[in-house]
Amino acid sequence: QQQVKQSPQSLIVQKGGISIINCAYENTAFDYFPWYQQFPGKGPALLIAIRPDVSEKKEGRFTISFNKSAKQFSLHIMDSQPGDSATYFCAASRVDNYGQNFVFGPGTRLSVLP
Amino acid sequence: NAGVTQTPKFQVLKTGQSMTLQCAQDMNHEYMSWYRQDPGMGLRLIHYSVGAGITDQGEVPNGYNVSRSTTEDFPLRLLSAAPSQTSVYFCASSERGGTFPYEQYFGPGTRLTVT
């Protein structure tokens, strides 16, 4: 059971274009929503994150839009570059008595054409 | 700081064999987790921990055991390897009570093949 849904599975964008990846979650107990970037052969790395009390978070070319009532959030990559070609994962997390419990989406493979 | 280290990088096991994947971090992080990554499935949480002696199961714990005796180390044991456990395994750590964006640091991964 995928608690975090992510689409599209793959995305091809021209250099300079906008890349948009969408995620939806089910559990309203989640209180932290990060996006991770992963290059082949490497571990994921935190790209940008948002808390549910904020509707938008922008860092450089990367923006998260968050809709708490719809339980959806999205990543926008402006002026996409070939170096942005990677797999992107959205995630949702909550802290409990045993630690930090993360649920990841299945990932989106982004290819930015030069 | 070495960050999060994992050994081995690659491993081939036969069905039924057992082994331990090692994970260590030198950032004094309380939170540590193990994930497996399979194509089209993203990362799925196996076990996680808030500190020595405190662990819990994640989404896919069957066939795996963990124990945490120190803050630094969080080994993952495969009890009796099965082909379904062929995957890439990632260990991660993060600071408890840290400041936003609560970064979770991942190790380089262990690629495990079970034949």
PDB file of N, CA and C in Angstrom, chain A residues 5-65:
ATOM      1  N   LYS A   5       1.639   8.820  -3.045  1.00  0.00           N
ATOM      2  CA  LYS A   5       1.579   8.623  -4.483  1.00  0.00           C
ATOM      3  C   LYS A   5       2.357   9.747  -5.172  1.00  0.00           C
ATOM      4  N   GLN A   6       3.020   9.405  -6.277  1.00  0.00           N
ATOM      5  CA  GLN A   6       3.851  10.369  -6.988  1.00  0.00           C
ATOM      6  C   GLN A   6       3.678  10.183  -8.482  1.00  0.00           C
ATOM      7  N   SER A   7       3.591  11.321  -9.185  1.00  0.00           N
ATOM      8  CA  SER A   7       3.488  11.286 -10.642  1.00  0.00           C
ATOM      9  C   SER A   7       4.137  12.528 -11.244  1.00  0.00           C
ATOM     10  N   PRO A   8       4.636  12.441 -12.481  1.00  0.00           N
ATOM     11  CA  PRO A   8       4.665  11.243 -13.320  1.00  0.00           C
ATOM     12  C   PRO A   8       5.814  10.318 -12.938  1.00  0.00           C
ATOM     13  N   GLN A   9       5.844   9.155 -13.530  1.00  0.00           N
ATOM     14  CA  GLN A   9       6.928   8.207 -13.280  1.00  0.00           C
ATOM     15  C   GLN A   9       8.213   8.685 -13.940  1.00  0.00           C
ATOM     16  N   SER A  10       8.066   9.301 -15.120  1.00  0.00           N
ATOM     17  CA  SER A  10       9.227   9.861 -15.802  1.00  0.00           C
ATOM     18  C   SER A  10       8.815  11.156 -16.486  1.00  0.00           C
ATOM     19  N   LEU A  11       9.802  12.007 -16.713  1.00  0.00           N
ATOM     20  CA  LEU A  11       9.529  13.348 -17.223  1.00  0.00           C
ATOM     21  C   LEU A  11      10.712  13.793 -18.077  1.00  0.00           C
ATOM     22  N   ILE A  12      10.396  14.271 -19.270  1.00  0.00           N
ATOM     23  CA  ILE A  12      11.434  14.795 -20.162  1.00  0.00           C
ATOM     24  C   ILE A  12      11.110  16.263 -20.430  1.00  0.00           C
ATOM     25  N   VAL A  13      12.097  17.106 -20.170  1.00  0.00           N
ATOM     26  CA  VAL A  13      11.905  18.555 -20.274  1.00  0.00           C
ATOM     27  C   VAL A  13      13.080  19.139 -21.056  1.00  0.00           C
ATOM     28  N   GLN A  14      12.789  20.145 -21.836  1.00  0.00           N
ATOM     29  CA  GLN A  14      13.860  20.859 -22.530  1.00  0.00           C
ATOM     30  C   GLN A  14      14.563  21.811 -21.564  1.00  0.00           C
ATOM     31  N   LYS A  15      15.840  22.034 -21.819  1.00  0.00           N
ATOM     32  CA  LYS A  15      16.608  22.989 -21.010  1.00  0.00           C
ATOM     33  C   LYS A  15      15.883  24.328 -20.976  1.00  0.00           C
ATOM     34  N   GLY A  16      15.777  24.889 -19.773  1.00  0.00           N
ATOM     35  CA  GLY A  16      15.087  26.155 -19.606  1.00  0.00           C
ATOM     36  C   GLY A  16      13.610  26.023 -19.290  1.00  0.00           C
ATOM     37  N   GLY A  17      13.080  24.820 -19.422  1.00  0.00           N
ATOM     38  CA  GLY A  17      11.664  24.596 -19.163  1.00  0.00           C
ATOM     39  C   GLY A  17      11.361  24.399 -17.685  1.00  0.00           C
ATOM     40  N   ILE A  18      10.082  24.199 -17.392  1.00  0.00           N
ATOM     41  CA  ILE A  18       9.641  23.982 -16.016  1.00  0.00           C
ATOM     42  C   ILE A  18       9.312  22.509 -15.824  1.00  0.00           C
ATOM     43  N   SER A  19       9.864  21.927 -14.773  1.00  0.00           N
ATOM     44  CA  SER A  19       9.566  20.535 -14.425  1.00  0.00           C
ATOM     45  C   SER A  19       8.612  20.541 -13.228  1.00  0.00           C
ATOM     46  N   ILE A  20       7.553  19.757 -13.310  1.00  0.00           N
ATOM     47  CA  ILE A  20       6.567  19.697 -12.236  1.00  0.00           C
ATOM     48  C   ILE A  20       6.317  18.242 -11.861  1.00  0.00           C
ATOM     49  N   ILE A  21       6.477  17.947 -10.584  1.00  0.00           N
ATOM     50  CA  ILE A  21       6.244  16.598 -10.058  1.00  0.00           C
ATOM     51  C   ILE A  21       5.221  16.717  -8.935  1.00  0.00           C
ATOM     52  N   ASN A  22       4.247  15.836  -8.960  1.00  0.00           N
ATOM     53  CA  ASN A  22       3.136  15.912  -8.015  1.00  0.00           C
ATOM     54  C   ASN A  22       3.119  14.731  -7.058  1.00  0.00           C
ATOM     55  N   CYS A  23       2.730  15.002  -5.818  1.00  0.00           N
ATOM     56  CA  CYS A  23       2.603  13.939  -4.819  1.00  0.00           C
ATOM     57  C   CYS A  23       1.329  14.118  -4.011  1.00  0.00           C
ATOM     58  N   ALA A  24       0.816  13.017  -3.512  1.00  0.00           N
ATOM     59  CA  ALA A  24      -0.367  13.037  -2.665  1.00  0.00           C
ATOM     60  C   ALA A  24      -0.162  12.062  -1.518  1.00  0.00           C
ATOM     61  N   TYR A  25      -0.636  12.418  -0.360  1.00  0.00           N
ATOM     62  CA  TYR A  25      -0.480  11.560   0.806  1.00  0.00           C
ATOM     63  C   TYR A  25      -1.840  11.293   1.433  1.00  0.00           C
ATOM     64  N   GLU A  26      -1.867  10.312   2.325  1.00  0.00           N
ATOM     65  CA  GLU A  26      -3.139   9.906   2.929  1.00  0.00           C
ATOM     66  C   GLU A  26      -3.198  10.199   4.428  1.00  0.00           C
ATOM     67  N   ASN A  27      -2.086   9.993   5.111  1.00  0.00           N
ATOM     68  CA  ASN A  27      -2.086  10.062   6.569  1.00  0.00           C
ATOM     69  C   ASN A  27      -1.927  11.514   7.036  1.00  0.00           C
ATOM     70  N   THR A  28      -2.947  12.037   7.700  1.00  0.00           N
ATOM     71  CA  THR A  28      -2.890  13.429   8.139  1.00  0.00           C
ATOM     72  C   THR A  28      -1.953  13.624   9.328  1.00  0.00           C
ATOM     73  N   ALA A  29      -1.397  12.548   9.856  1.00  0.00           N
ATOM     74  CA  ALA A  29      -0.430  12.673  10.954  1.00  0.00           C
ATOM     75  C   ALA A  29       0.949  13.123  10.458  1.00  0.00           C
ATOM     76  N   PHE A  30       1.186  13.030   9.156  1.00  0.00           N
ATOM     77  CA  PHE A  30       2.469  13.488   8.621  1.00  0.00           C
ATOM     78  C   PHE A  30       2.611  14.988   8.856  1.00  0.00           C
ATOM     79  N   ASP A  31       3.810  15.407   9.270  1.00  0.00           N
ATOM     80  CA  ASP A  31       4.009  16.822   9.548  1.00  0.00           C
ATOM     81  C   ASP A  31       5.295  17.385   8.955  1.00  0.00           C
ATOM     82  N   TYR A  32       5.854  16.659   7.997  1.00  0.00           N
ATOM     83  CA  TYR A  32       7.097  17.108   7.373  1.00  0.00           C
ATOM     84  C   TYR A  32       7.161  16.483   6.001  1.00  0.00           C
ATOM     85  N   PHE A  33       7.415  17.318   4.985  1.00  0.00           N
ATOM     86  CA  PHE A  33       7.318  16.848   3.599  1.00  0.00           C
ATOM     87  C   PHE A  33       8.566  17.291   2.837  1.00  0.00           C
ATOM     88  N   PRO A  34       9.559  16.400   2.741  1.00  0.00           N
ATOM     89  CA  PRO A  34      10.782  16.733   2.019  1.00  0.00           C
ATOM     90  C   PRO A  34      10.790  16.173   0.596  1.00  0.00           C
ATOM     91  N   TRP A  35      11.627  16.741  -0.222  1.00  0.00           N
ATOM     92  CA  TRP A  35      11.923  16.209  -1.549  1.00  0.00           C
ATOM     93  C   TRP A  35      13.406  15.830  -1.574  1.00  0.00           C
ATOM     94  N   TYR A  36      13.684  14.656  -2.140  1.00  0.00           N
ATOM     95  CA  TYR A  36      15.045  14.182  -2.253  1.00  0.00           C
ATOM     96  C   TYR A  36      15.413  14.039  -3.728  1.00  0.00           C
ATOM     97  N   GLN A  37      16.702  14.270  -3.989  1.00  0.00           N
ATOM     98  CA  GLN A  37      17.257  14.123  -5.332  1.00  0.00           C
ATOM     99  C   GLN A  37      18.281  12.995  -5.284  1.00  0.00           C
ATOM    100  N   GLN A  38      18.234  12.123  -6.258  1.00  0.00           N
ATOM    101  CA  GLN A  38      19.176  11.010  -6.281  1.00  0.00           C
ATOM    102  C   GLN A  38      19.796  10.859  -7.659  1.00  0.00           C
ATOM    103  N   PHE A  39      21.130  10.836  -7.695  1.00  0.00           N
ATOM    104  CA  PHE A  39      21.867  10.572  -8.920  1.00  0.00           C
ATOM    105  C   PHE A  39      22.252   9.093  -8.950  1.00  0.00           C
ATOM    106  N   PRO A  40      22.434   8.518 -10.149  1.00  0.00           N
ATOM    107  CA  PRO A  40      22.743   7.083 -10.246  1.00  0.00           C
ATOM    108  C   PRO A  40      23.948   6.690  -9.400  1.00  0.00           C
ATOM    109  N   GLY A  41      23.789   5.613  -8.649  1.00  0.00           N
ATOM    110  CA  GLY A  41      24.882   5.092  -7.842  1.00  0.00           C
ATOM    111  C   GLY A  41      25.111   5.820  -6.539  1.00  0.00           C
ATOM    112  N   LYS A  42      24.266   6.799  -6.232  1.00  0.00           N
ATOM    113  CA  LYS A  42      24.420   7.589  -5.012  1.00  0.00           C
ATOM    114  C   LYS A  42      23.204   7.436  -4.110  1.00  0.00           C
ATOM    115  N   GLY A  43      23.384   7.806  -2.845  1.00  0.00           N
ATOM    116  CA  GLY A  43      22.252   7.860  -1.949  1.00  0.00           C
ATOM    117  C   GLY A  43      21.453   9.129  -2.187  1.00  0.00           C
ATOM    118  N   PRO A  44      20.175   9.136  -1.795  1.00  0.00           N
ATOM    119  CA  PRO A  44      19.365  10.353  -1.946  1.00  0.00           C
ATOM    120  C   PRO A  44      19.937  11.486  -1.096  1.00  0.00           C
ATOM    121  N   ALA A  45      19.678  12.708  -1.532  1.00  0.00           N
ATOM    122  CA  ALA A  45      20.107  13.896  -0.790  1.00  0.00           C
ATOM    123  C   ALA A  45      18.937  14.868  -0.700  1.00  0.00           C
ATOM    124  N   LEU A  46      18.780  15.481   0.451  1.00  0.00           N
ATOM    125  CA  LEU A  46      17.680  16.421   0.652  1.00  0.00           C
ATOM    126  C   LEU A  46      17.820  17.603  -0.297  1.00  0.00           C
ATOM    127  N   LEU A  47      16.707  17.922  -0.975  1.00  0.00           N
ATOM    128  CA  LEU A  47      16.690  19.035  -1.922  1.00  0.00           C
ATOM    129  C   LEU A  47      15.999  20.254  -1.301  1.00  0.00           C
ATOM    130  N   ILE A  48      14.808  20.037  -0.800  1.00  0.00           N
ATOM    131  CA  ILE A  48      13.999  21.108  -0.228  1.00  0.00           C
ATOM    132  C   ILE A  48      12.898  20.452   0.587  1.00  0.00           C
ATOM    133  N   ALA A  49      12.382  21.154   1.603  1.00  0.00           N
ATOM    134  CA  ALA A  49      11.356  20.558   2.454  1.00  0.00           C
ATOM    135  C   ALA A  49      10.361  21.632   2.887  1.00  0.00           C
ATOM    136  N   ILE A  50       9.198  21.172   3.346  1.00  0.00           N
ATOM    137  CA  ILE A  50       8.155  22.098   3.779  1.00  0.00           C
ATOM    138  C   ILE A  50       7.399  21.504   4.955  1.00  0.00           C
ATOM    139  N   ARG A  51       6.888  22.359   5.792  1.00  0.00           N
ATOM    140  CA  ARG A  51       6.001  21.927   6.876  1.00  0.00           C
ATOM    141  C   ARG A  51       4.565  22.289   6.492  1.00  0.00           C
ATOM    142  N   PRO A  52       3.546  21.614   7.033  1.00  0.00           N
ATOM    143  CA  PRO A  52       2.168  21.797   6.580  1.00  0.00           C
ATOM    144  C   PRO A  52       1.546  23.131   6.954  1.00  0.00           C
ATOM    145  N   ASP A  53       2.225  23.949   7.756  1.00  0.00           N
ATOM    146  CA  ASP A  53       1.670  25.254   8.092  1.00  0.00           C
ATOM    147  C   ASP A  53       2.047  26.330   7.072  1.00  0.00           C
ATOM    148  N   VAL A  54       2.744  25.904   6.018  1.00  0.00           N
ATOM    149  CA  VAL A  54       3.195  26.825   4.971  1.00  0.00           C
ATOM    150  C   VAL A  54       2.677  26.312   3.630  1.00  0.00           C
ATOM    151  N   SER A  55       2.227  27.202   2.750  1.00  0.00           N
ATOM    152  CA  SER A  55       1.668  26.767   1.470  1.00  0.00           C
ATOM    153  C   SER A  55       2.706  26.748   0.354  1.00  0.00           C
ATOM    154  N   GLU A  56       3.821  27.434   0.549  1.00  0.00           N
ATOM    155  CA  GLU A  56       4.838  27.460  -0.489  1.00  0.00           C
ATOM    156  C   GLU A  56       6.201  27.692   0.126  1.00  0.00           C
ATOM    157  N   LYS A  57       7.204  27.003  -0.437  1.00  0.00           N
ATOM    158  CA  LYS A  57       8.590  27.176  -0.001  1.00  0.00           C
ATOM    159  C   LYS A  57       9.453  27.248  -1.242  1.00  0.00           C
ATOM    160  N   LYS A  58      10.256  28.307  -1.341  1.00  0.00           N
ATOM    161  CA  LYS A  58      11.081  28.487  -2.522  1.00  0.00           C
ATOM    162  C   LYS A  58      12.542  28.563  -2.123  1.00  0.00           C
ATOM    163  N   GLU A  59      13.381  27.824  -2.845  1.00  0.00           N
ATOM    164  CA  GLU A  59      14.824  27.901  -2.665  1.00  0.00           C
ATOM    165  C   GLU A  59      15.476  27.891  -4.051  1.00  0.00           C
ATOM    166  N   GLY A  60      15.885  29.075  -4.476  1.00  0.00           N
ATOM    167  CA  GLY A  60      16.497  29.170  -5.796  1.00  0.00           C
ATOM    168  C   GLY A  60      15.506  28.811  -6.888  1.00  0.00           C
ATOM    169  N   ARG A  61      15.858  27.832  -7.716  1.00  0.00           N
ATOM    170  CA  ARG A  61      14.974  27.414  -8.814  1.00  0.00           C
ATOM    171  C   ARG A  61      13.928  26.389  -8.374  1.00  0.00           C
ATOM    172  N   PHE A  62      13.984  25.959  -7.137  1.00  0.00           N
ATOM    173  CA  PHE A  62      13.116  24.887  -6.646  1.00  0.00           C
ATOM    174  C   PHE A  62      12.032  25.463  -5.732  1.00  0.00           C
ATOM    175  N   THR A  63      10.783  25.063  -5.987  1.00  0.00           N
ATOM    176  CA  THR A  63       9.648  25.522  -5.193  1.00  0.00           C
ATOM    177  C   THR A  63       8.763  24.339  -4.839  1.00  0.00           C
ATOM    178  N   ILE A  64       8.354  24.263  -3.574  1.00  0.00           N
ATOM    179  CA  ILE A  64       7.325  23.313  -3.163  1.00  0.00           C
ATOM    180  C   ILE A  64       6.030  24.086  -2.996  1.00  0.00           C
ATOM    181  N   SER A  65       4.954  23.561  -3.579  1.00  0.00           N
ATOM    182  CA  SER A  65       3.611  24.067  -3.325  1.00  0.00           C
ATOM    183  C   SER A  65       2.877  23.018  -2.500  1.00  0.00           C
TER     184      SER A  65
END
